[in-house]
PDB file of C-alpha atoms and ligand atoms in Angstrom:
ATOM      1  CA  UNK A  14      -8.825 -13.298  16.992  1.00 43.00           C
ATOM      2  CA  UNK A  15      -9.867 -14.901  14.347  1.00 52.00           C
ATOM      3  CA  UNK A  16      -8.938 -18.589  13.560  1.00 59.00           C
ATOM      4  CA  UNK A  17      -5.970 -18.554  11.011  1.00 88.00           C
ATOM      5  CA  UNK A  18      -4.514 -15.642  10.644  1.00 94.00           C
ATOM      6  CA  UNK A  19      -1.038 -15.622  13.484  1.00 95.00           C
ATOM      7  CA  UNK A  20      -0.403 -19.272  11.233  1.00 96.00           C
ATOM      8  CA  UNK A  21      -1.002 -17.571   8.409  1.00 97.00           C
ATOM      9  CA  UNK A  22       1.507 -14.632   9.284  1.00 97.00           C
ATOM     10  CA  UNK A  23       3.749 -17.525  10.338  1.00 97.00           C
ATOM     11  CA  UNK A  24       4.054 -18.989   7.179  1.00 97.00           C
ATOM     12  CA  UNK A  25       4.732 -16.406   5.261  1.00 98.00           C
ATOM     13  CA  UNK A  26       7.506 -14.871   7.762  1.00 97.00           C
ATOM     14  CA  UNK A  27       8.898 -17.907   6.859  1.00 98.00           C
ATOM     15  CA  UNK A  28       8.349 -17.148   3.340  1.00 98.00           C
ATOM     16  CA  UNK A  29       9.565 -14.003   2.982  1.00 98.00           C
ATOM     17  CA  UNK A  30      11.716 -13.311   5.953  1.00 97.00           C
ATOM     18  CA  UNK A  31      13.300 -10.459   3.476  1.00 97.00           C
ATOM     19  CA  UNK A  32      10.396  -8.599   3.789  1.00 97.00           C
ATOM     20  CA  UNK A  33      10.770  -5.349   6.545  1.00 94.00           C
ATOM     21  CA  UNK A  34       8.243  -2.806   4.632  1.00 95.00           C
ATOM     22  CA  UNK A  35       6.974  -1.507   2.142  1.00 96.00           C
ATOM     23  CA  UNK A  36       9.073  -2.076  -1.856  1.00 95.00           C
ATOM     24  CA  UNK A  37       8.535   1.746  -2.664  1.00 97.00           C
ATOM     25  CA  UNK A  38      12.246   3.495  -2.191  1.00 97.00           C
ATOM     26  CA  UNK A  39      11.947   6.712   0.390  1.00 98.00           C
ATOM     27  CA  UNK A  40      14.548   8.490   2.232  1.00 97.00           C
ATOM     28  CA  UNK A  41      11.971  10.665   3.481  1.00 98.00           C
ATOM     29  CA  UNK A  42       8.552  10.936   5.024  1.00 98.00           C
ATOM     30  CA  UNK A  43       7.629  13.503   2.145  1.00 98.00           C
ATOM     31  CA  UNK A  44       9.072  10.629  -0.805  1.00 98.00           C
ATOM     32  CA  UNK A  45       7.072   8.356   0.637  1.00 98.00           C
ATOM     33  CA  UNK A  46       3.574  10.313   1.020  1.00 98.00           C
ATOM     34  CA  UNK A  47       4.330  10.949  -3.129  1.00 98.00           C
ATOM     35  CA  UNK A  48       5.499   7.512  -3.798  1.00 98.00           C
ATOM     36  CA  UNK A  49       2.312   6.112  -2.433  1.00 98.00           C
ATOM     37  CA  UNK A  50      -0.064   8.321  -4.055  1.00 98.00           C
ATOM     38  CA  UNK A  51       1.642   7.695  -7.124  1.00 98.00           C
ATOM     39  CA  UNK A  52       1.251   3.823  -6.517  1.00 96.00           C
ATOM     40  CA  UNK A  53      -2.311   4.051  -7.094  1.00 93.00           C
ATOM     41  CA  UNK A  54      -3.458   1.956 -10.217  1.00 92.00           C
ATOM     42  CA  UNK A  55       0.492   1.009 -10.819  1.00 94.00           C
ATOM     43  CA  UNK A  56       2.707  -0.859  -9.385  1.00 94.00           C
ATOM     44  CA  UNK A  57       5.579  -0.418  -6.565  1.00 95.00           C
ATOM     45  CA  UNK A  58       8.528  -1.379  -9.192  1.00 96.00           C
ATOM     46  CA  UNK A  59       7.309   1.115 -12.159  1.00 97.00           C
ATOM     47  CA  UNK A  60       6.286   3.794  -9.258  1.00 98.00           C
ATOM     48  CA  UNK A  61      10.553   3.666  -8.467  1.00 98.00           C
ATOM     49  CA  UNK A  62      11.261   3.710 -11.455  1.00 98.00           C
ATOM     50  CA  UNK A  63       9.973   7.317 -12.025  1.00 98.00           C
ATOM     51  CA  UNK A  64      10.579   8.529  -8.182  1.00 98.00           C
ATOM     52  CA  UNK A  65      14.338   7.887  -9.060  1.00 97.00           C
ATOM     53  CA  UNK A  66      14.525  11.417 -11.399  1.00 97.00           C
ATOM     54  CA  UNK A  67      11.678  13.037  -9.311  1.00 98.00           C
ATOM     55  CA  UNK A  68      13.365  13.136  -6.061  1.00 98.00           C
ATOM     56  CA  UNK A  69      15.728  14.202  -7.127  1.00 97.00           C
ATOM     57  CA  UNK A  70      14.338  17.370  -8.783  1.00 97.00           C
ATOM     58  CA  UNK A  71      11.515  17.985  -5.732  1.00 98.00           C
ATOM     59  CA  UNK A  72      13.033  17.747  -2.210  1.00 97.00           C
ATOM     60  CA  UNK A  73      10.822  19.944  -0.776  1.00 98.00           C
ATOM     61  CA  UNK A  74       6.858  20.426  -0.002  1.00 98.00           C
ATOM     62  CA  UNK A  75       7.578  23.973  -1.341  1.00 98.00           C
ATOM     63  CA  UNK A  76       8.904  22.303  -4.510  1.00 98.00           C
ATOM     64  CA  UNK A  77       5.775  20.468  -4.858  1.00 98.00           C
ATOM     65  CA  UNK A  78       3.305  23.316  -3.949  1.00 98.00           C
ATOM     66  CA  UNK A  79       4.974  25.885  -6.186  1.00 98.00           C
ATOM     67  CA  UNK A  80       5.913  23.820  -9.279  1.00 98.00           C
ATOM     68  CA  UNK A  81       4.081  24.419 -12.476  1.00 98.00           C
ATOM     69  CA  UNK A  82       1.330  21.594 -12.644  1.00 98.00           C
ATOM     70  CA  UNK A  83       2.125  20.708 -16.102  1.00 98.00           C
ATOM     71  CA  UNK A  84       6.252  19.841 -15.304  1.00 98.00           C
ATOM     72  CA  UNK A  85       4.543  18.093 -12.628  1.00 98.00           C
ATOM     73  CA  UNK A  86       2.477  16.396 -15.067  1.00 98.00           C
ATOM     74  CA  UNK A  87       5.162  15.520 -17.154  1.00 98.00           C
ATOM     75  CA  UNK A  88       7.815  14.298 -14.589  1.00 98.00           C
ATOM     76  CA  UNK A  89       4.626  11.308 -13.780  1.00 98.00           C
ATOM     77  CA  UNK A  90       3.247  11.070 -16.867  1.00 97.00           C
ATOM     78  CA  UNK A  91       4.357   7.665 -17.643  1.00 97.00           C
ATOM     79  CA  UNK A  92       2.211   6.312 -14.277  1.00 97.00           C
ATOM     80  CA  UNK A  93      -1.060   6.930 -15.792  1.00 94.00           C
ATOM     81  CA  UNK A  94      -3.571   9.195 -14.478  1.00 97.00           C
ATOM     82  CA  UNK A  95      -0.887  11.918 -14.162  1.00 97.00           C
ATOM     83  CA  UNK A  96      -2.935  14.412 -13.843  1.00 98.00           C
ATOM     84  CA  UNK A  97      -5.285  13.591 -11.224  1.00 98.00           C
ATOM     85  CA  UNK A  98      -1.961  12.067  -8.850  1.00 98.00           C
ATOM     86  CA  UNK A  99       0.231  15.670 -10.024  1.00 98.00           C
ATOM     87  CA  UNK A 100      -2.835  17.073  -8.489  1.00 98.00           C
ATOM     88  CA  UNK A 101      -3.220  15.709  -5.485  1.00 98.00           C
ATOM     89  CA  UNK A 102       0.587  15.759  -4.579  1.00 98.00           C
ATOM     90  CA  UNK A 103       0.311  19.293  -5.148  1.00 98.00           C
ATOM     91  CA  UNK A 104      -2.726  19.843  -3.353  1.00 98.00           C
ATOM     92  CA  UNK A 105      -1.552  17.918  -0.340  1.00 98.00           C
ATOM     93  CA  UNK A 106       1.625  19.759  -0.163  1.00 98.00           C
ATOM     94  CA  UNK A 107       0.291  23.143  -0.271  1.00 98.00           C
ATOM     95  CA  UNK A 108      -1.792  21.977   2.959  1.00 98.00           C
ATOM     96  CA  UNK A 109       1.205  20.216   4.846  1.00 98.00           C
ATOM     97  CA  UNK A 110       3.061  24.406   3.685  1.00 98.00           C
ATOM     98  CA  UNK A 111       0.129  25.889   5.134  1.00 97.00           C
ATOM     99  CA  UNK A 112      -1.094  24.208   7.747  1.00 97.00           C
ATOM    100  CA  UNK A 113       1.247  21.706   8.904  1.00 98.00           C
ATOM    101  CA  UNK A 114       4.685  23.740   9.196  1.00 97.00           C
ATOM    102  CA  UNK A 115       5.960  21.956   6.153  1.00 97.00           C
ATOM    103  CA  UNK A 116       6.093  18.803   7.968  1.00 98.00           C
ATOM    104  CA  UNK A 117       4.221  15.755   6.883  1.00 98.00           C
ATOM    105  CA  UNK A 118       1.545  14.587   9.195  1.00 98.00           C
ATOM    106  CA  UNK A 119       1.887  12.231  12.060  1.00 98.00           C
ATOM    107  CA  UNK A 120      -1.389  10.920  12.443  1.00 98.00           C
ATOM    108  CA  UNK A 121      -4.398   9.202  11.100  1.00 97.00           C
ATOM    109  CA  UNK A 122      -6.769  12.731  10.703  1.00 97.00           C
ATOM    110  CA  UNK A 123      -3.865  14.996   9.489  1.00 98.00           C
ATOM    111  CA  UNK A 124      -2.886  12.556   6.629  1.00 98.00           C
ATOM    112  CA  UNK A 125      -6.399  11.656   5.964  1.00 98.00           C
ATOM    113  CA  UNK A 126      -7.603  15.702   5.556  1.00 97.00           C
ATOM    114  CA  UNK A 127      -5.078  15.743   2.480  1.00 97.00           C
ATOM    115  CA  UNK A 128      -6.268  15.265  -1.267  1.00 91.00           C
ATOM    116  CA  UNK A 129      -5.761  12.274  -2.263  1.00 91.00           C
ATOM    117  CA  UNK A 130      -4.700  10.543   1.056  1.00 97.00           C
ATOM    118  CA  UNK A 131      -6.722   7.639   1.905  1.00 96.00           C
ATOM    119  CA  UNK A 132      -6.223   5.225   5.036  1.00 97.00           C
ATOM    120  CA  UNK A 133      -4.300   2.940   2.568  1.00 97.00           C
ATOM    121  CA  UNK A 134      -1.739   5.574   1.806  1.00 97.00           C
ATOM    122  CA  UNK A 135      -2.104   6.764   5.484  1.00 98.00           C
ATOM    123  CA  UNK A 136      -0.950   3.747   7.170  1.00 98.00           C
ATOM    124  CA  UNK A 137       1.606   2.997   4.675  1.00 98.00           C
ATOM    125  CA  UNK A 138       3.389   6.229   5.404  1.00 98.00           C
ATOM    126  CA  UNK A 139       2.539   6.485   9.394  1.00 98.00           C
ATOM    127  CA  UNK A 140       4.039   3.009   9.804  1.00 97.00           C
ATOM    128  CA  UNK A 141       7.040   2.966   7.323  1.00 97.00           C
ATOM    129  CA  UNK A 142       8.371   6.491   8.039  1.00 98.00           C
ATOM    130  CA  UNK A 143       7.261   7.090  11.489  1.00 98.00           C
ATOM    131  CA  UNK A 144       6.766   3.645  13.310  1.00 97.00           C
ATOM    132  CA  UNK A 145       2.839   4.634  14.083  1.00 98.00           C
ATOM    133  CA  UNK A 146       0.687   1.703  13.718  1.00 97.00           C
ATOM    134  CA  UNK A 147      -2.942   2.823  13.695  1.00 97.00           C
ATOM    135  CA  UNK A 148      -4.273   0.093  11.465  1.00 97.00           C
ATOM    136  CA  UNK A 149      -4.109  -2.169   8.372  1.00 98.00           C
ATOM    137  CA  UNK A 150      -2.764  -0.812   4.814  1.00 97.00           C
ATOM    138  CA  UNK A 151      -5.117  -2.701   2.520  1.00 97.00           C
ATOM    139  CA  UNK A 152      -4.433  -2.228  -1.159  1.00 95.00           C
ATOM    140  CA  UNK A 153      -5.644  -4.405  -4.443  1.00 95.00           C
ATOM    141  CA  UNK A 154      -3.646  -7.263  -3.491  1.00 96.00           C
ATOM    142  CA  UNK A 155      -4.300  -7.325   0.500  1.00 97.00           C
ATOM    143  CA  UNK A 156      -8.118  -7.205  -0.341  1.00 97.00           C
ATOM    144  CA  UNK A 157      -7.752 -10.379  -2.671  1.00 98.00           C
ATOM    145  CA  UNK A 158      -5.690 -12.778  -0.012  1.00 98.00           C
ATOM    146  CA  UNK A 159      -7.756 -11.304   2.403  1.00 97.00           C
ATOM    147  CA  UNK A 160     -11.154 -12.744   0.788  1.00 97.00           C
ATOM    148  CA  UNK A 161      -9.819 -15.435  -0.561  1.00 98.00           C
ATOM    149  CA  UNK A 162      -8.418 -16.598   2.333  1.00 97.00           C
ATOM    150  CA  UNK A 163     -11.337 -16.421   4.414  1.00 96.00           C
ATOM    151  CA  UNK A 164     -10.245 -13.825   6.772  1.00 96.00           C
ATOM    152  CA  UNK A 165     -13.270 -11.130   5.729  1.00 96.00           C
ATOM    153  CA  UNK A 166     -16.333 -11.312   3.499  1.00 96.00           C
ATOM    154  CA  UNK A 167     -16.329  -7.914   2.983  1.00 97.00           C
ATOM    155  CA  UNK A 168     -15.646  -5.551  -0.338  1.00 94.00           C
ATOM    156  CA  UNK A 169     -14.344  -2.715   0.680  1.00 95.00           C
ATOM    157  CA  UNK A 170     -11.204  -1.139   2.088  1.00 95.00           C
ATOM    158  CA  UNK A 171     -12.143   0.218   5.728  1.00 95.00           C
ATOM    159  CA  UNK A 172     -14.411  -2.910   6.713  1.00 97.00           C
ATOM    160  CA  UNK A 173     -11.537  -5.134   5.140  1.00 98.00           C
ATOM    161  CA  UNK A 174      -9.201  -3.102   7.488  1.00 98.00           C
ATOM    162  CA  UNK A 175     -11.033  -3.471  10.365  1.00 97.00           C
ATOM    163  CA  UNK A 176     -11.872  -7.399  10.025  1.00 97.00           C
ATOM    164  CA  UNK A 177      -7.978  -7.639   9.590  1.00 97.00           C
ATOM    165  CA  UNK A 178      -7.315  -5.310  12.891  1.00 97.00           C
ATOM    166  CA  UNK A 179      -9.551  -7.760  14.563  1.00 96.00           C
ATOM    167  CA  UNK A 180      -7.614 -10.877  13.211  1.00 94.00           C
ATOM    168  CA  UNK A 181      -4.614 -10.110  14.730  1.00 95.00           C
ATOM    169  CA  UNK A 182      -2.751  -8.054  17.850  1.00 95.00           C
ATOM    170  CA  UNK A 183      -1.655  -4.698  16.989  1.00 96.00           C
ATOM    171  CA  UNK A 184       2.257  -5.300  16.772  1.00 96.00           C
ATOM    172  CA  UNK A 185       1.384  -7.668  13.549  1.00 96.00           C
ATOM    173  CA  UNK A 186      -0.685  -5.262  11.826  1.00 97.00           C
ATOM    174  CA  UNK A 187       2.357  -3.864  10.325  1.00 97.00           C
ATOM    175  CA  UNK A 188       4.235  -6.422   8.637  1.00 97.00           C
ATOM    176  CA  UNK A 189       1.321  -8.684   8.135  1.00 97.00           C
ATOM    177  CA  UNK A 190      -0.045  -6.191   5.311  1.00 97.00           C
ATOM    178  CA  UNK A 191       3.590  -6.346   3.729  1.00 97.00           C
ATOM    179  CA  UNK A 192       3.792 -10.176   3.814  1.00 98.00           C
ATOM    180  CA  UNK A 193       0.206 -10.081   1.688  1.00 98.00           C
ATOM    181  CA  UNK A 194       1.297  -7.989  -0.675  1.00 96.00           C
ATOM    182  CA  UNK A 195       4.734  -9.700  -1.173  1.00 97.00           C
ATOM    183  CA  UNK A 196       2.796 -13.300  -1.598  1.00 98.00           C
ATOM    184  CA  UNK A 197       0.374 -11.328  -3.808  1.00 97.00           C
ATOM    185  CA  UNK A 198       3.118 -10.563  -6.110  1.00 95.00           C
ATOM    186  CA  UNK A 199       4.971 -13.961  -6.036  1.00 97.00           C
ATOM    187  CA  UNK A 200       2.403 -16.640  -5.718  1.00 98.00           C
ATOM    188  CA  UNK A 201      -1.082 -15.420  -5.913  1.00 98.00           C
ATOM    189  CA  UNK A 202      -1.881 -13.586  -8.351  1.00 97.00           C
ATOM    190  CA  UNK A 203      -5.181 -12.061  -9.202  1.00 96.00           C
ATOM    191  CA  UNK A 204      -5.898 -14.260 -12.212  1.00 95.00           C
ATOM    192  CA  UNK A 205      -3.560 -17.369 -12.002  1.00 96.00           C
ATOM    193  CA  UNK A 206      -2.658 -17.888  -8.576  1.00 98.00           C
ATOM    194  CA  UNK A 207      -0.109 -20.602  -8.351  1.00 98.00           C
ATOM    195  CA  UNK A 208      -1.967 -22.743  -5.048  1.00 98.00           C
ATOM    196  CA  UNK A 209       0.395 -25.721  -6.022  1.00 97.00           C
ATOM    197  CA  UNK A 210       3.668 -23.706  -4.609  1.00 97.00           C
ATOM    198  CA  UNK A 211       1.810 -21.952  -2.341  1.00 98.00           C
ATOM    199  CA  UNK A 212       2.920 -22.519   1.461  1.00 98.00           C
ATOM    200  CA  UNK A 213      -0.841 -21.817   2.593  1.00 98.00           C
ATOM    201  CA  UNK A 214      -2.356 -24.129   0.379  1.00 97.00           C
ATOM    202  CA  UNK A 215      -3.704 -26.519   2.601  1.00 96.00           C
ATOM    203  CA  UNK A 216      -5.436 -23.596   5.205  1.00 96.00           C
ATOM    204  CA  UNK A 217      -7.084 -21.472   2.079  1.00 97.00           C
ATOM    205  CA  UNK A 218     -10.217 -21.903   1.422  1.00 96.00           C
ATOM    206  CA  UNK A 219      -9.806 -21.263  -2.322  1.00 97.00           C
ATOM    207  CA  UNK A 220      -7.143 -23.382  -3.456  1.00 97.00           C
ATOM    208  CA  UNK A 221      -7.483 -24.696  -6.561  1.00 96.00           C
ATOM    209  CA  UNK A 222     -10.821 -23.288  -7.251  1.00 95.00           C
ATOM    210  CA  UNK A 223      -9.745 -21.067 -10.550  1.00 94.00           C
ATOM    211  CA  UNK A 224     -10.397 -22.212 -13.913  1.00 86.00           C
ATOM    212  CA  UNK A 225      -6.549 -23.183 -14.759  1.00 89.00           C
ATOM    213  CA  UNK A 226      -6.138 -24.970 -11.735  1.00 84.00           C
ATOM    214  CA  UNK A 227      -9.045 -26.762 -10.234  1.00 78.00           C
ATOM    215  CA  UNK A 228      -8.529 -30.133  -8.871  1.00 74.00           C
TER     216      UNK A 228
HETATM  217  S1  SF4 B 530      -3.837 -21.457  -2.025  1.00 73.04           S
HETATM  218 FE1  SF4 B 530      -4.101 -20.357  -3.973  1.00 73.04          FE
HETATM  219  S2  SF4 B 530      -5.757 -18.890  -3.629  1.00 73.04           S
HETATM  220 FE2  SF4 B 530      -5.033 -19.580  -1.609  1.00 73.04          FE
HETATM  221  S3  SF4 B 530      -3.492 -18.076  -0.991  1.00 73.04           S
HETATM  222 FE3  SF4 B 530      -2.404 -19.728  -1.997  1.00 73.04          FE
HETATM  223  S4  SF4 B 530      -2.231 -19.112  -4.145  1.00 73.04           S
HETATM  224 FE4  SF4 B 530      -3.811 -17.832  -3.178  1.00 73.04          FE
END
């Protein structure tokens, strides 16, 4: 386990102790699978914003699969790269029709064989909507804390992940990742953290290092 990181989920338990998942609003698995791949490049509160309408109008994978790809298009058009993320919900949910029963996958592989499903987007749904932990979700703001807080010198996602997974037991996994991202948003942000009201100030190994704050 690596030196830092149960104090450093400590602290910001303490922190946040709102915090039980992810901020994306889901009633079901198959919201949440969309709501994540539509996170990419945006962020959770603008991603709502738009599922609010669009759940409401596609309840089903069938409603996915079968829509015409330019209402698609249109009803996430605001979230930027519409067309790639209409195309990859629409892709995904004709494999969960055709080869999953309709159901969205439980696992790791099965979520990972659809387009546009990563292990970020993976994890996020296996642990929110199922309670199956099989790693670390690491998006843009995980990766930053992560390296700037000393707990991996790595750059990308799955080696990130897995120096994470090796930080802490298994049963943190989950709500550590949502505690990063929640401190992410509040205190330390990618180009002006705020080290001076942050609570892990004094274990970071890049406080006050940035350009607007350096001591
Ligand atoms: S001390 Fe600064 S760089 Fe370190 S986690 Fe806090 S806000 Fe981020």
């Amino acid at each position: 386990m690596r030196r830092g990181a149960e104090e450093i989920l400590r602290r910001l338990e303490a922190a946040y102790p709102e915090v039980r998942g992810t901020a994306l609003r889901w009633k079901t698995p198959l919201d949440l699978l969309v709501a994540t791949i539509l996170s990419a490049q945006t962020t959770d509160a603008r991603v709502n914003e738009v599922t609010e309408a669009l759940f409401r109008r596609y309840r089903t994978v069938e409603d996915y699969a079968e829509a015409p790809r330019g209402e698609l298009e249109e009803a996430v058009r605001s979230l930027g790269f519409y067309r790639q993320k209409a195309r990859f919900i629409q892709e995904a949910c004709r494999v969960i029709v055709e080869e999953h029963g309709g159901e969205v996958p439980r696992s790791m592989e099965g979520l990972t064989k659809l387009r546009g499903v990563a292990r970020k987007t993976a994890n996020i749904v296996l642990q929110n909507a199922y309670g199956i932990v099989e790693g670390i979700a690491v998006d843009t703001h995980v990766m930053r804390l992560s390296k700037r807080l000393g707990l991996t010198e790595e750059r990308y996602r799955d080696k990130i992940e897995r120096d994470l997974m090796e930080s802490l037991p298994r049963e943190k996994w989950f709500m550590f990742s949502n505690l990063l991202i929640e401190h992410g948003r509040r205190v330390c942000d990618a180009k002006k953290p705020d080290c001076a009201g942050c609570v892990l100030k004094d274990l970071c190994p890049s406080a006050f290092t940035f350009p607007h704050n350096k001591r």
